[in-house]
mmCIF file of C-alpha atoms in Angstrom:
data_model
loop_
_atom_site.group_PDB
_atom_site.id
_atom_site.type_symbol
_atom_site.label_atom_id
_atom_site.label_comp_id
_atom_site.label_asym_id
_atom_site.label_seq_id
_atom_site.Cartn_x
_atom_site.Cartn_y
_atom_site.Cartn_z
ATOM 1 C CA MET F 1202 -75.702 45.791 -62.330
ATOM 2 C CA LEU F 1203 -78.747 47.019 -59.442
ATOM 3 C CA GLU F 1204 -78.719 45.266 -55.662
ATOM 4 C CA ILE F 1205 -81.231 46.116 -53.452
ATOM 5 C CA THR F 1206 -82.601 44.603 -50.398
ATOM 6 C CA TYR F 1207 -85.684 45.798 -49.032
ATOM 7 C CA SER F 1208 -86.352 44.405 -45.286
ATOM 8 C CA VAL F 1209 -90.466 43.897 -45.716
ATOM 9 C CA ARG F 1210 -92.752 44.484 -41.600
ATOM 10 C CA ALA F 1211 -95.815 41.995 -40.925
ATOM 11 C CA GLY F 1212 -98.575 44.667 -40.569
ATOM 12 C CA ASP F 1213 -97.251 47.676 -42.103
ATOM 13 C CA ILE F 1214 -100.369 47.335 -44.495
ATOM 14 C CA GLU F 1215 -100.211 51.029 -44.839
ATOM 15 C CA HIS F 1216 -96.572 50.770 -46.372
ATOM 16 C CA GLY F 1217 -96.985 48.282 -48.027
ATOM 17 C CA GLY F 1218 -96.163 48.641 -51.500
ATOM 18 C CA THR F 1219 -93.834 51.082 -51.264
ATOM 19 C CA ALA F 1220 -90.593 49.287 -51.976
ATOM 20 C CA SER F 1221 -92.201 47.863 -54.946
ATOM 21 C CA ALA F 1222 -93.147 51.416 -56.295
ATOM 22 C CA TRP F 1223 -89.337 52.613 -55.715
ATOM 23 C CA LEU F 1224 -88.044 49.727 -57.408
ATOM 24 C CA LYS F 1225 -89.801 50.145 -60.520
ATOM 25 C CA VAL F 1226 -88.532 53.204 -60.505
ATOM 26 C CA GLU F 1227 -85.000 52.295 -60.066
ATOM 27 C CA LEU F 1228 -85.378 49.603 -62.212
ATOM 28 C CA ARG F 1229 -86.479 52.427 -64.774
ATOM 29 C CA LYS F 1230 -82.874 54.476 -64.194
ATOM 30 C CA GLU F 1231 -80.490 51.803 -64.193
ATOM 31 C CA GLY F 1232 -82.421 51.088 -67.997
ATOM 32 C CA VAL F 1233 -84.787 48.030 -68.155
ATOM 33 C CA SER F 1234 -87.983 49.124 -70.466
ATOM 34 C CA GLU F 1235 -91.139 50.251 -69.204
ATOM 35 C CA GLN F 1236 -92.864 46.686 -69.677
ATOM 36 C CA LEU F 1237 -90.016 44.659 -67.908
ATOM 37 C CA ALA F 1238 -90.441 46.966 -65.223
ATOM 38 C CA ARG F 1239 -93.856 46.694 -64.992
ATOM 39 C CA ARG F 1240 -93.350 43.251 -65.075
ATOM 40 C CA ALA F 1241 -91.241 43.703 -61.730
ATOM 41 C CA GLY F 1242 -93.018 46.032 -60.156
ATOM 42 C CA VAL F 1243 -95.634 43.846 -60.051
ATOM 43 C CA ILE F 1244 -94.049 40.343 -58.798
ATOM 44 C CA ALA F 1245 -92.134 42.905 -55.880
ATOM 45 C CA PHE F 1246 -95.219 44.461 -55.329
ATOM 46 C CA GLU F 1247 -97.482 40.638 -54.496
ATOM 47 C CA GLY F 1248 -94.348 39.155 -52.696
ATOM 48 C CA GLU F 1249 -94.232 42.530 -50.742
ATOM 49 C CA MET F 1250 -97.654 42.377 -49.738
ATOM 50 C CA ASN F 1251 -97.353 38.487 -49.035
ATOM 51 C CA LEU F 1252 -94.739 39.217 -46.704
ATOM 52 C CA ILE F 1253 -97.289 42.371 -44.931
ATOM 53 C CA LEU F 1254 -100.195 40.307 -44.268
ATOM 54 C CA TYR F 1255 -99.531 36.206 -44.264
ATOM 55 C CA ALA F 1256 -95.655 36.047 -42.806
ATOM 56 C CA THR F 1257 -95.665 36.407 -39.303
ATOM 57 C CA ARG F 1258 -92.429 38.134 -39.208
ATOM 58 C CA GLY F 1259 -92.427 40.030 -41.896
ATOM 59 C CA GLY F 1260 -89.006 39.471 -44.598
ATOM 60 C CA THR F 1261 -86.915 40.241 -47.041
ATOM 61 C CA LEU F 1262 -87.144 41.289 -51.254
ATOM 62 C CA HIS F 1263 -84.063 40.964 -52.990
ATOM 63 C CA VAL F 1264 -84.050 42.257 -56.539
ATOM 64 C CA ALA F 1265 -80.694 41.915 -58.557
ATOM 65 C CA VAL F 1266 -79.820 43.492 -62.195
ATOM 66 C CA ASP F 1267 -78.026 42.550 -64.658
ATOM 67 C CA ASP F 1268 -77.949 42.484 -68.461
ATOM 68 C CA ALA F 1269 -79.195 39.400 -68.765
ATOM 69 C CA TYR F 1270 -81.929 38.791 -65.466
ATOM 70 C CA ILE F 1271 -84.042 40.507 -63.241
ATOM 71 C CA GLU F 1272 -83.641 38.254 -59.976
ATOM 72 C CA ILE F 1273 -86.326 38.951 -57.246
ATOM 73 C CA GLU F 1274 -85.984 36.314 -55.109
ATOM 74 C CA LEU F 1275 -88.924 36.431 -51.155
ATOM 75 C CA ASN F 1276 -88.013 35.492 -48.169
ATOM 76 C CA ASP F 1277 -89.928 34.817 -44.288
ATOM 77 C CA ASP F 1278 -89.199 32.172 -41.659
ATOM 78 C CA GLY F 1279 -92.768 31.449 -41.685
ATOM 79 C CA PRO F 1280 -95.821 29.972 -40.712
ATOM 80 C CA GLY F 1281 -95.108 28.403 -44.006
ATOM 81 C CA ILE F 1282 -97.753 27.208 -46.691
ATOM 82 C CA GLU F 1283 -99.265 23.705 -46.057
ATOM 83 C CA ASP F 1284 -100.059 22.904 -49.194
ATOM 84 C CA LEU F 1285 -98.912 24.812 -52.506
ATOM 85 C CA ASP F 1286 -100.974 23.174 -54.904
ATOM 86 C CA LEU F 1287 -103.806 24.833 -52.860
ATOM 87 C CA ALA F 1288 -101.771 28.070 -52.753
ATOM 88 C CA MET F 1289 -101.443 28.438 -56.290
ATOM 89 C CA THR F 1290 -105.457 28.258 -57.426
ATOM 90 C CA PRO F 1291 -106.303 31.477 -58.914
ATOM 91 C CA GLY F 1292 -109.415 32.370 -56.057
ATOM 92 C CA TYR F 1293 -108.095 31.070 -52.916
ATOM 93 C CA SER F 1294 -106.830 33.109 -50.310
ATOM 94 C CA THR F 1295 -106.507 33.257 -46.774
ATOM 95 C CA ALA F 1296 -106.454 36.687 -46.547
ATOM 96 C CA PRO F 1297 -107.570 37.707 -43.525
ATOM 97 C CA TYR F 1298 -111.688 39.647 -43.735
ATOM 98 C CA TRP F 1299 -109.802 43.257 -43.155
ATOM 99 C CA ALA F 1300 -107.239 42.728 -46.051
ATOM 100 C CA ALA F 1301 -109.810 42.478 -48.590
ATOM 101 C CA ASN F 1302 -111.639 44.901 -47.095
ATOM 102 C CA LEU F 1303 -108.084 47.144 -49.090
ATOM 103 C CA GLY F 1304 -108.401 45.834 -51.824
ATOM 104 C CA PHE F 1305 -106.113 42.357 -50.972
ATOM 105 C CA GLY F 1306 -107.107 38.629 -51.117
ATOM 106 C CA ALA F 1307 -108.689 37.871 -54.730
ATOM 107 C CA GLY F 1308 -106.328 35.022 -54.641
ATOM 108 C CA MET F 1309 -103.953 35.633 -57.739
ATOM 109 C CA GLY F 1310 -101.265 36.427 -56.078
ATOM 110 C CA LEU F 1311 -98.654 33.952 -56.518
ATOM 111 C CA ILE F 1312 -99.766 32.754 -60.218
ATOM 112 C CA ASN F 1313 -99.706 37.069 -60.661
ATOM 113 C CA MET F 1314 -95.831 36.474 -59.810
ATOM 114 C CA GLU F 1315 -95.844 33.308 -61.489
ATOM 115 C CA ARG F 1316 -97.305 34.739 -65.257
ATOM 116 C CA ASN F 1317 -95.079 37.699 -65.137
ATOM 117 C CA SER F 1318 -91.772 35.738 -64.914
ATOM 118 C CA ASP F 1319 -90.137 33.909 -67.178
ATOM 119 C CA ARG F 1320 -88.673 31.478 -65.004
ATOM 120 C CA PHE F 1321 -90.450 30.726 -61.093
ATOM 121 C CA GLU F 1322 -89.422 28.658 -58.256
ATOM 122 C CA ILE F 1323 -91.046 28.766 -54.385
ATOM 123 C CA SER F 1324 -90.431 26.066 -51.540
ATOM 124 C CA SER F 1325 -92.412 26.099 -48.337
ATOM 125 C CA HIS F 1326 -91.957 24.344 -45.846
ATOM 126 C CA LEU F 1327 -94.657 24.440 -42.621
ATOM 127 C CA GLY F 1328 -92.402 26.126 -39.373
ATOM 128 C CA GLU F 1329 -89.841 27.125 -41.685
ATOM 129 C CA GLY F 1330 -90.941 29.887 -44.520
ATOM 130 C CA THR F 1331 -91.448 30.124 -48.001
ATOM 131 C CA ARG F 1332 -88.855 30.873 -50.496
ATOM 132 C CA ILE F 1333 -89.901 32.714 -53.862
ATOM 133 C CA VAL F 1334 -87.451 33.763 -56.459
ATOM 134 C CA CYS F 1335 -88.857 35.248 -59.835
ATOM 135 C CA TRP F 1336 -86.582 35.337 -62.831
ATOM 136 C CA ILE F 1337 -86.888 38.229 -65.757
ATOM 137 C CA ASP F 1338 -84.802 37.900 -68.201
ATOM 138 C CA ARG F 1339 -84.123 40.868 -70.338
ATOM 139 C CA ARG F 1340 -82.582 39.002 -73.028
ATOM 140 C CA LYS F 1341 -86.309 38.739 -74.324
ATOM 141 C CA ASP F 1342 -87.269 41.888 -74.236
ATOM 142 C CA ASP F 1343 -88.775 42.720 -76.972
ATOM 143 C CA ASN F 1344 -89.805 46.515 -75.964
ATOM 144 C CA SER F 1345 -86.433 48.525 -74.871
ATOM 145 C CA THR F 1346 -88.062 51.657 -73.946
ATOM 146 C CA MET X 181 -113.062 60.733 -75.326
ATOM 147 C CA LYS X 182 -111.350 63.850 -73.165
ATOM 148 C CA PHE X 183 -110.896 63.329 -69.369
ATOM 149 C CA ALA X 184 -112.897 66.792 -69.770
ATOM 150 C CA ASP X 185 -115.378 64.962 -70.965
ATOM 151 C CA VAL X 186 -115.677 62.430 -68.630
ATOM 152 C CA MET X 187 -116.378 64.503 -65.629
ATOM 153 C CA GLU X 188 -119.122 66.390 -67.595
ATOM 154 C CA LEU X 189 -120.999 62.719 -68.106
ATOM 155 C CA LEU X 190 -120.179 61.234 -64.480
ATOM 156 C CA ASP X 191 -121.041 64.970 -62.858
ATOM 157 C CA GLY X 192 -117.530 64.455 -61.046
ATOM 158 C CA GLU X 193 -114.423 66.189 -59.542
ATOM 159 C CA ILE X 194 -111.075 66.293 -60.195
ATOM 160 C CA LEU X 195 -109.419 66.016 -56.701
ATOM 161 C CA GLU X 196 -106.008 67.224 -58.172
ATOM 162 C CA GLY X 197 -104.875 70.677 -59.558
ATOM 163 C CA VAL X 198 -102.760 69.585 -62.619
ATOM 164 C CA ASP X 199 -104.459 70.379 -66.206
ATOM 165 C CA VAL X 200 -105.642 66.884 -67.760
ATOM 166 C CA SER X 201 -108.589 67.552 -69.849
ATOM 167 C CA GLU X 202 -107.176 66.819 -72.851
ATOM 168 C CA MET X 203 -106.392 64.015 -71.180
ATOM 169 C CA ILE X 204 -107.739 60.927 -73.738
ATOM 170 C CA ILE X 205 -109.372 58.008 -72.139
ATOM 171 C CA ASP X 206 -110.324 55.090 -73.781
ATOM 172 C CA ARG X 207 -110.160 52.360 -72.655
ATOM 173 C CA ALA X 208 -111.030 51.758 -68.994
ATOM 174 C CA TYR X 209 -110.785 48.751 -66.143
ATOM 175 C CA ALA X 210 -113.491 48.463 -63.567
ATOM 176 C CA ALA X 211 -112.209 46.357 -60.122
ATOM 177 C CA ASP X 212 -112.081 47.173 -55.833
ATOM 178 C CA LEU X 213 -110.167 44.158 -55.142
ATOM 179 C CA LEU X 214 -106.400 45.207 -56.336
ATOM 180 C CA SER X 215 -104.911 41.741 -56.521
ATOM 181 C CA ASP X 216 -107.692 41.132 -59.348
ATOM 182 C CA VAL X 217 -106.156 44.723 -61.060
ATOM 183 C CA LEU X 218 -102.999 43.663 -60.487
ATOM 184 C CA ALA X 219 -103.739 40.290 -62.391
ATOM 185 C CA LEU X 220 -105.464 40.910 -64.937
ATOM 186 C CA THR X 221 -105.089 44.178 -66.711
ATOM 187 C CA ASP X 222 -102.274 43.989 -69.049
ATOM 188 C CA GLU X 223 -101.873 47.845 -70.518
ATOM 189 C CA ARG X 224 -101.575 51.234 -69.714
ATOM 190 C CA THR X 225 -105.144 51.638 -68.955
ATOM 191 C CA THR X 226 -107.667 53.623 -67.206
ATOM 192 C CA LEU X 227 -109.108 52.094 -63.650
ATOM 193 C CA ILE X 228 -112.429 52.236 -61.404
ATOM 194 C CA THR X 229 -112.050 51.936 -58.549
ATOM 195 C CA GLY X 230 -114.091 52.266 -55.026
ATOM 196 C CA THR X 231 -111.369 51.205 -53.131
ATOM 197 C CA ILE X 232 -108.977 54.098 -51.465
ATOM 198 C CA SER X 233 -106.015 53.102 -49.998
ATOM 199 C CA PRO X 234 -102.871 54.145 -50.335
ATOM 200 C CA GLN X 235 -101.839 50.963 -52.254
ATOM 201 C CA VAL X 236 -104.460 52.398 -54.955
ATOM 202 C CA ILE X 237 -101.993 55.192 -55.727
ATOM 203 C CA ARG X 238 -98.907 51.748 -55.913
ATOM 204 C CA VAL X 239 -100.549 49.617 -58.232
ATOM 205 C CA ALA X 240 -101.633 52.139 -60.783
ATOM 206 C CA ASP X 241 -98.254 53.702 -60.590
ATOM 207 C CA ILE X 242 -96.381 50.797 -61.389
ATOM 208 C CA LEU X 243 -98.839 49.487 -63.686
ATOM 209 C CA ASN X 244 -98.973 52.406 -65.413
ATOM 210 C CA VAL X 245 -102.485 53.426 -65.409
ATOM 211 C CA ILE X 246 -103.410 57.220 -66.681
ATOM 212 C CA ALA X 247 -106.197 58.081 -64.533
ATOM 213 C CA ILE X 248 -107.414 56.193 -61.957
ATOM 214 C CA ILE X 249 -112.101 57.533 -60.892
ATOM 215 C CA PHE X 250 -113.213 56.125 -57.369
ATOM 216 C CA VAL X 251 -117.024 55.506 -57.432
ATOM 217 C CA ARG X 252 -119.329 55.577 -55.040
ATOM 218 C CA GLY X 253 -119.536 58.923 -53.332
ATOM 219 C CA LYS X 254 -115.495 57.408 -52.106
ATOM 220 C CA ARG X 255 -112.989 60.296 -52.120
ATOM 221 C CA PRO X 256 -109.462 58.837 -50.783
ATOM 222 C CA PRO X 257 -107.611 61.470 -48.426
ATOM 223 C CA LYS X 258 -105.604 63.858 -48.502
ATOM 224 C CA SER X 259 -102.441 61.494 -48.292
ATOM 225 C CA VAL X 260 -103.491 59.817 -51.190
ATOM 226 C CA VAL X 261 -104.644 62.365 -53.195
ATOM 227 C CA THR X 262 -100.841 64.528 -52.931
ATOM 228 C CA TYR X 263 -99.450 60.779 -53.510
ATOM 229 C CA ALA X 264 -101.348 60.708 -56.987
ATOM 230 C CA GLN X 265 -100.147 64.199 -57.742
ATOM 231 C CA ARG X 266 -96.561 63.218 -56.813
ATOM 232 C CA VAL X 267 -96.508 60.300 -59.715
ATOM 233 C CA GLY X 268 -98.297 62.721 -61.833
ATOM 234 C CA ILE X 269 -101.616 60.101 -61.772
ATOM 235 C CA PRO X 270 -104.376 62.531 -62.290
ATOM 236 C CA VAL X 271 -107.562 61.304 -60.148
ATOM 237 C CA MET X 272 -111.417 61.924 -60.276
ATOM 238 C CA CYS X 273 -114.855 61.000 -57.549
ATOM 239 C CA THR X 274 -118.161 61.069 -58.468
ATOM 240 C CA LYS X 275 -121.148 59.283 -56.696
ATOM 241 C CA LYS X 276 -122.397 57.639 -59.154
ATOM 242 C CA THR X 277 -121.990 53.558 -58.857
ATOM 243 C CA MET X 278 -119.140 51.416 -60.583
ATOM 244 C CA PHE X 279 -121.883 49.862 -63.000
ATOM 245 C CA GLU X 280 -123.645 53.197 -63.402
ATOM 246 C CA SER X 281 -119.822 55.101 -64.246
ATOM 247 C CA CYS X 282 -118.728 52.156 -66.656
ATOM 248 C CA GLY X 283 -121.995 52.038 -68.476
ATOM 249 C CA LEU X 284 -121.672 55.655 -68.532
ATOM 250 C CA LEU X 285 -118.194 55.554 -70.214
ATOM 251 C CA TYR X 286 -119.083 52.141 -72.065
ATOM 252 C CA ALA X 287 -122.050 53.894 -74.398
ATOM 253 C CA ASN X 288 -119.650 57.576 -75.050
ATOM 254 C CA GLY X 289 -116.998 54.725 -76.693
ATOM 255 C CA VAL X 290 -115.186 53.405 -73.791
ATOM 256 C CA ARG X 291 -114.260 49.966 -73.999
ATOM 257 C CA PRO X 292 -112.258 47.723 -71.381
ATOM 258 C CA CYS X 293 -108.626 47.416 -71.696
ATOM 259 C CA LYS X 294 -106.670 44.265 -72.615
ATOM 260 C CA ASN X 295 -107.334 42.027 -69.929
ATOM 261 C CA ARG X 296 -106.222 38.423 -69.150
ATOM 262 C CA PRO X 297 -109.038 37.322 -67.237
ATOM 263 C CA VAL X 298 -108.828 33.686 -65.446
ATOM 264 C CA SER X 299 -109.397 31.189 -67.073
ATOM 265 C CA GLY X 300 -107.944 26.786 -67.677
ATOM 266 C CA PRO X 301 -109.936 23.992 -65.990
ATOM 267 C CA GLY X 302 -110.624 23.793 -62.478
ATOM 268 C CA SER X 303 -109.690 27.162 -61.900
ATOM 269 C CA GLY X 304 -111.567 29.522 -64.293
ATOM 270 C CA CYS X 305 -114.790 30.280 -66.628
ATOM 271 C CA SER X 306 -114.209 27.922 -69.577
ATOM 272 C CA LYS X 307 -115.509 30.042 -72.257
#
């Protein structure tokens, strides 16, 4: 059983992805297969970058692992997403121009989190914040090395 | 083809000291948008990119990228190269464009990595 919480600071692009890269190492140490650690790393990376690029005051990345699931939860307290359907459309992005120069803002983040999850939940309220929870089912893993 | 042959073909420069000249480069994916690299590649691959931010190495590390080729004469800062070395990813730079680099590699047998392009009604290419 592994449980880790990372605090992610708003606008801290320099360190963007640090927590996710470290998470992948921790998951491998915990016996998670390379393939699932990759998927978890991708989910965490997208979530981490979202907190950096969009959340007013940053947020938290929480990961819990047991024999059955890898659970990745992201929370922030604003600004919230106005139109979730639009945000989940491939290519739609509200990333600032400077983020594009660094290679981000392709409008694939949330979709990519969903694609790498066995179960994906997102809820958001304007002015209150966004909560995303992704589960990867370790029992479906066909590559246990 | 071997990494050393790729270097010669692209008139490139290896940016870190590990001897990887015998490493085989047989698959590649080219993009500047790291979001696309994260979303659309589906296996271990070589990454061809003009983006030189530290996130390139973090993305490459998470995706098990085997090598990175920086194009258009872009040279990442030393801290980025050191990070790549620490996580064991060889990096090379070339003055050639992404288009020319890809063309040369393809003509010499390197193929697209397994990937999953965006598709679907209303949101992606239909064919």
